[in-house]
Tab-separated table of C-alpha atoms in Angstrom:
chain	number	residue	atom	x	y	z
P	1	MET	CA	153.604	56.872	-13.573
P	2	GLY	CA	153.465	60.288	-11.969
P	3	PRO	CA	153.573	61.048	-8.266
P	4	PHE	CA	150.501	60.474	-6.180
P	5	PHE	CA	149.620	60.845	-2.518
P	6	GLU	CA	147.548	58.482	-0.439
P	7	GLN	CA	146.163	58.855	3.092
P	8	ASP	CA	149.547	58.043	4.574
P	9	ALA	CA	151.114	60.906	2.576
P	10	GLU	CA	153.303	58.445	0.691
P	11	ALA	CA	154.522	59.364	-2.777
P	12	VAL	CA	155.721	57.059	-5.539
P	13	CYS	CA	157.619	58.649	-8.412
P	14	SER	CA	159.422	57.237	-11.426
P	15	GLU	CA	162.695	58.018	-13.100
P	16	PRO	CA	163.276	56.842	-16.675
P	17	ASN	CA	165.534	53.977	-15.541
P	18	ARG	CA	164.381	53.163	-12.032
P	19	PRO	CA	161.483	53.990	-9.727
P	20	TYR	CA	162.189	55.752	-6.498
P	21	ARG	CA	159.897	55.931	-3.523
P	22	ILE	CA	159.525	58.854	-1.155
P	23	ALA	CA	157.612	58.592	2.087
P	24	PRO	CA	156.974	61.912	3.839
P	25	PRO	CA	155.537	61.738	7.360
P	26	ASN	CA	151.869	61.475	8.288
P	27	LEU	CA	150.620	65.024	8.666
P	28	GLU	CA	147.287	66.595	9.439
P	29	PRO	CA	146.165	70.209	9.049
P	30	ASP	CA	146.257	72.316	12.180
P	31	LEU	CA	143.147	71.947	14.279
P	32	MET	CA	140.698	74.805	13.949
P	33	ASP	CA	139.920	76.511	17.207
P	34	ASP	CA	136.542	76.132	18.890
P	35	ALA	CA	135.525	79.634	17.959
P	36	THR	CA	135.986	78.777	14.285
P	37	ARG	CA	133.797	75.701	14.626
P	38	GLU	CA	131.095	77.770	16.314
P	39	LYS	CA	131.225	80.347	13.506
P	40	THR	CA	132.110	83.210	15.839
P	41	PRO	CA	133.616	86.422	14.385
P	42	THR	CA	136.964	84.577	14.027
P	43	MET	CA	135.880	83.060	10.726
P	44	LYS	CA	134.416	86.284	9.430
P	45	PHE	CA	137.959	87.322	8.551
P	46	GLN	CA	138.147	84.959	5.593
P	47	ALA	CA	134.986	86.348	4.037
P	48	ASP	CA	135.430	89.994	4.978
P	49	ALA	CA	139.114	90.353	4.185
P	50	PHE	CA	138.797	89.576	0.513
P	51	GLU	CA	136.348	92.430	0.148
P	52	LEU	CA	139.128	94.854	1.047
P	53	SER	CA	141.225	96.387	-1.683
P	54	ILE	CA	144.892	95.410	-1.504
P	55	CYS	CA	147.999	95.805	-3.601
P	56	ALA	CA	148.662	93.177	-6.219
P	57	THR	CA	151.006	90.373	-5.218
P	58	GLU	CA	153.642	91.595	-7.668
P	59	SER	CA	153.731	95.080	-6.136
P	60	LEU	CA	153.949	93.688	-2.609
P	61	GLU	CA	157.388	92.305	-3.400
P	62	LEU	CA	158.591	95.782	-4.435
P	63	GLN	CA	157.756	97.299	-1.060
P	64	THR	CA	160.516	97.447	1.505
P	65	LEU	CA	158.664	96.447	4.673
P	66	LEU	CA	155.336	94.645	5.023
P	67	PRO	CA	153.152	93.742	8.011
P	68	CYS	CA	153.352	90.325	9.639
P	69	THR	CA	150.422	88.082	10.414
P	70	SER	CA	149.403	87.555	14.023
P	71	GLY	CA	150.962	84.082	13.866
P	72	GLN	CA	154.286	85.435	12.600
P	73	ARG	CA	154.248	88.087	15.325
P	74	ARG	CA	153.762	85.407	17.986
P	75	MET	CA	156.693	83.375	16.701
P	76	TRP	CA	158.896	86.475	16.463
P	77	VAL	CA	158.065	87.577	20.009
P	78	LEU	CA	158.729	84.067	21.373
P	79	ASP	CA	162.069	84.057	19.588
P	80	ARG	CA	162.950	87.447	21.109
P	81	LEU	CA	162.006	86.231	24.596
P	82	GLU	CA	164.040	83.031	24.301
P	83	PRO	CA	166.439	83.139	21.349
P	84	GLY	CA	167.453	79.750	20.055
P	85	ASN	CA	164.569	77.849	21.621
P	86	PRO	CA	164.382	74.591	19.602
P	87	ALA	CA	160.681	74.312	20.463
P	88	LEU	CA	160.165	76.839	17.648
P	89	ASN	CA	161.645	74.411	15.108
P	90	VAL	CA	159.510	72.074	13.006
P	91	ALA	CA	161.494	68.937	12.098
P	92	VAL	CA	160.439	65.991	9.912
P	93	ARG	CA	162.143	63.062	8.179
P	94	TRP	CA	161.326	61.849	4.670
P	95	ARG	CA	162.456	58.398	3.542
P	96	ILE	CA	163.740	57.961	-0.002
P	97	GLU	CA	164.132	54.561	-1.638
P	98	GLY	CA	165.859	54.299	-5.008
P	99	LYS	CA	168.070	56.608	-7.032
P	100	LEU	CA	167.339	60.289	-6.623
P	101	PRO	CA	170.304	62.679	-6.982
P	102	SER	CA	170.779	65.223	-4.209
P	103	SER	CA	171.354	67.856	-6.887
P	104	LEU	CA	167.819	67.273	-8.162
P	105	ILE	CA	166.383	67.548	-4.652
P	106	GLY	CA	168.286	70.802	-4.136
P	107	GLN	CA	166.932	72.218	-7.380
P	108	ALA	CA	163.414	71.271	-6.280
P	109	PHE	CA	163.809	73.053	-2.939
P	110	ASP	CA	165.155	76.150	-4.686
P	111	ALA	CA	162.174	76.104	-7.057
P	112	VAL	CA	159.822	75.959	-4.065
P	113	LEU	CA	161.630	78.954	-2.546
P	114	ARG	CA	161.139	80.894	-5.768
P	115	ARG	CA	157.466	79.881	-5.832
P	116	HIS	CA	156.665	80.755	-2.198
P	117	ALA	CA	157.851	84.207	-1.143
P	118	VAL	CA	157.243	83.397	2.536
P	119	LEU	CA	160.270	81.084	2.387
P	120	ARG	CA	162.390	84.040	1.205
P	121	THR	CA	161.087	86.392	3.870
P	122	ARG	CA	163.275	88.198	6.385
P	123	PHE	CA	161.902	89.578	9.652
P	124	ILE	CA	162.985	92.985	10.907
P	125	GLY	CA	162.110	94.555	14.255
P	126	VAL	CA	160.960	98.181	14.128
P	127	ASP	CA	160.052	99.855	17.433
P	128	GLY	CA	159.483	96.466	19.041
P	129	GLU	CA	157.231	95.159	16.272
P	130	PRO	CA	158.188	92.709	13.506
P	131	LEU	CA	157.873	93.569	9.848
P	132	GLN	CA	158.666	91.316	6.923
P	133	ARG	CA	160.713	91.919	3.812
P	134	ILE	CA	160.748	89.535	0.871
P	135	GLU	CA	164.228	88.843	-0.464
P	136	ALA	CA	164.757	88.420	-4.180
P	137	GLN	CA	166.702	85.173	-3.831
P	138	ALA	CA	167.358	82.388	-1.370
P	139	SER	CA	168.673	78.867	-1.754
P	140	VAL	CA	169.030	75.636	0.211
P	141	HIS	CA	172.237	73.650	0.530
P	142	ILE	CA	171.754	69.940	1.208
P	143	HIS	CA	174.279	68.597	3.701
P	144	GLU	CA	175.083	64.915	3.265
P	145	ALA	CA	176.135	62.203	5.701
P	146	ASP	CA	177.033	58.699	4.539
P	147	LEU	CA	176.447	55.985	7.135
P	148	ARG	CA	176.529	53.057	4.728
P	149	HIS	CA	179.917	51.907	6.009
P	150	LEU	CA	178.635	51.531	9.598
P	151	ASP	CA	176.962	48.506	11.139
P	152	GLU	CA	173.267	48.831	12.006
P	153	ALA	CA	173.745	49.761	15.663
P	154	ALA	CA	176.356	52.410	14.910
P	155	ALA	CA	174.319	53.786	11.994
P	156	ASN	CA	171.198	54.091	14.154
P	157	ALA	CA	173.145	55.863	16.887
P	158	GLU	CA	174.690	58.331	14.431
P	159	LEU	CA	171.314	58.890	12.750
P	160	ALA	CA	169.778	59.716	16.127
P	161	ARG	CA	172.590	62.160	16.839
P	162	LEU	CA	172.295	63.859	13.454
P	163	SER	CA	168.508	64.046	13.720
P	164	LYS	CA	168.717	65.714	17.127
P	165	GLU	CA	171.407	68.103	15.935
P	166	GLN	CA	169.363	69.148	12.901
P	167	ALA	CA	166.140	69.507	14.876
P	168	CYS	CA	167.628	71.406	17.826
P	169	THR	CA	170.067	73.772	16.129
P	170	PRO	CA	168.412	77.201	16.374
P	171	PHE	CA	167.701	79.554	13.499
P	172	ASP	CA	168.898	83.146	13.625
P	173	LEU	CA	165.940	85.281	12.556
P	174	ASP	CA	168.299	88.251	12.174
P	175	ALA	CA	170.196	86.378	9.455
P	176	PRO	CA	169.091	86.193	5.806
P	177	PRO	CA	166.490	83.546	4.884
P	178	PRO	CA	165.639	80.802	4.311
P	179	TYR	CA	164.863	79.558	7.817
P	180	LEU	CA	165.019	76.068	6.407
P	181	ARG	CA	167.753	73.454	6.337
P	182	VAL	CA	167.987	70.022	4.754
P	183	ALA	CA	170.340	67.137	5.424
P	184	ARG	CA	170.432	63.824	3.608
P	185	VAL	CA	171.576	60.708	5.459
P	186	PHE	CA	172.495	57.651	3.374
P	187	LEU	CA	171.663	54.436	5.251
P	188	GLN	CA	171.775	51.692	2.591
P	189	PRO	CA	172.806	51.577	-1.077
P	190	GLU	CA	169.375	52.881	-2.178
P	191	VAL	CA	167.819	54.072	1.082
P	192	SER	CA	168.293	57.532	2.562
P	193	LEU	CA	166.506	59.977	4.820
P	194	LEU	CA	165.938	63.675	4.310
P	195	LEU	CA	166.045	65.611	7.576
P	196	VAL	CA	164.026	68.775	6.980
P	197	THR	CA	163.907	71.483	9.637
P	198	MET	CA	162.133	74.845	9.463
P	199	HIS	CA	161.423	77.651	11.878
P	200	HIS	CA	157.782	77.824	12.897
P	201	ILE	CA	157.617	81.453	11.736
P	202	ALA	CA	157.752	80.175	8.130
P	203	CYS	CA	155.631	77.040	8.361
P	204	ASP	CA	153.208	74.857	10.286
P	205	GLY	CA	152.266	71.168	10.176
P	206	TRP	CA	149.999	71.623	7.170
P	207	SER	CA	152.521	73.567	5.117
P	208	ILE	CA	155.256	70.989	5.807
P	209	GLY	CA	152.988	68.469	4.056
P	210	LEU	CA	152.551	70.898	1.173
P	211	LEU	CA	156.326	71.345	0.995
P	212	ALA	CA	156.770	67.571	0.708
P	213	HIS	CA	154.217	67.346	-2.087
P	214	GLU	CA	155.738	70.193	-4.109
P	215	VAL	CA	159.372	69.109	-3.672
P	216	PHE	CA	158.702	65.583	-4.865
P	217	GLU	CA	156.384	66.686	-7.678
P	218	LEU	CA	159.205	68.919	-8.906
P	219	CYS	CA	161.645	65.996	-8.648
P	220	ALA	CA	159.268	63.750	-10.580
P	221	ALA	CA	158.706	66.385	-13.260
P	222	ALA	CA	162.436	66.899	-13.748
P	223	SER	CA	163.043	63.137	-13.941
P	224	GLN	CA	160.279	62.698	-16.503
P	225	LYS	CA	161.230	65.851	-18.428
P	226	ARG	CA	157.787	67.440	-18.096
P	227	GLN	CA	156.298	70.528	-16.533
P	228	PRO	CA	155.436	70.167	-12.829
P	229	ARG	CA	151.730	69.876	-12.100
P	230	LEU	CA	151.401	72.584	-9.482
P	231	PRO	CA	148.515	75.062	-9.230
P	232	GLU	CA	148.900	78.779	-9.705
P	233	LEU	CA	149.112	80.713	-6.437
P	234	PRO	CA	146.345	83.333	-6.261
P	235	LEU	CA	147.917	85.097	-3.279
P	236	ASP	CA	151.241	84.872	-1.486
P	237	TYR	CA	151.612	84.993	2.284
P	238	ALA	CA	152.671	88.635	2.337
P	239	GLY	CA	149.420	89.454	0.540
P	240	TYR	CA	147.506	87.477	3.142
P	241	ALA	CA	149.342	89.365	5.902
P	242	SER	CA	148.318	92.676	4.330
P	243	LEU	CA	144.722	91.477	4.131
P	244	GLN	CA	144.776	90.510	7.781
P	245	ALA	CA	146.291	93.839	8.844
P	246	GLN	CA	143.583	95.740	6.944
P	247	TRP	CA	140.853	93.517	8.336
P	248	LEU	CA	142.015	94.099	11.907
P	249	GLN	CA	141.547	97.832	11.316
P	250	SER	CA	138.081	97.374	9.817
P	251	GLU	CA	134.649	97.354	11.472
P	252	ALA	CA	134.584	93.556	11.298
P	253	GLY	CA	137.980	93.448	13.013
P	254	ALA	CA	136.700	95.694	15.782
P	255	GLU	CA	133.730	93.345	16.286
P	256	HIS	CA	136.136	90.421	16.435
P	257	ALA	CA	138.278	92.122	19.114
P	258	ALA	CA	135.217	93.111	21.139
P	259	PHE	CA	133.884	89.553	21.010
P	260	TRP	CA	137.071	88.093	22.455
P	261	GLU	CA	137.370	90.818	25.065
P	262	ARG	CA	133.936	89.776	26.326
P	263	GLN	CA	134.799	86.071	26.164
P	264	LEU	CA	138.053	86.482	28.081
P	265	HIS	CA	136.969	89.182	30.513
P	266	ASP	CA	136.656	86.911	33.561
P	267	MET	CA	139.520	84.559	32.729
P	268	PRO	CA	142.276	84.288	35.353
P	269	GLN	CA	145.498	86.143	34.567
P	270	PHE	CA	148.942	84.644	35.021
P	271	GLU	CA	151.999	86.682	35.831
């Protein structure tokens, strides 16, 4: 039986000798803003941008520096204003039941990094503005903690400490990527938790759910000795960032800016 996902984002996978069960957290896509729902110029970007001519995804990776999206710029600026702020971290826990080697999980994470260039992206400040550069390689090391020798109270206390440490340890955006770390905590003979933490510049709530799906599909595929069932990616995030940068310079982008200037003209300003 292959992996499948239900409404509670729970996956069930099978190894040849024993099933293992992975339960990522409940996640929902980011809420769309009111302007999107009202079909204001905000949503025109999606339609207009793809009419612009851009470089192919393959050639984007050969360029040295690429533009950032508005969301990446916000996260970069917030990090510059308050370096090490743990509020910029996105932390989740995934429960694993059964036998699933950490080496296999590590290989799955590395495959996801190869598949998604945004997870191999480094951010470089130039004249006060962030630019992104895609690195050729990046990998994830899974740190392990074994609490199986502790009684329940002590194990819960240590798990809480480790979870807080993983979630609150800052990322250095001046260091090489990935801005992702993974720790595995063994609680019972066949029960463990994956503590997954990422910087918000590389993910959001929706993409954390996608990460869970792809990691455990890759684990299932390796266990069953088959090809992973993952769709081709028509565009990577750097390509999307280039589209957005071009759109912001277009006539539609100017209309978008003018619309929001009118909407926000009489709003109070905070110092």
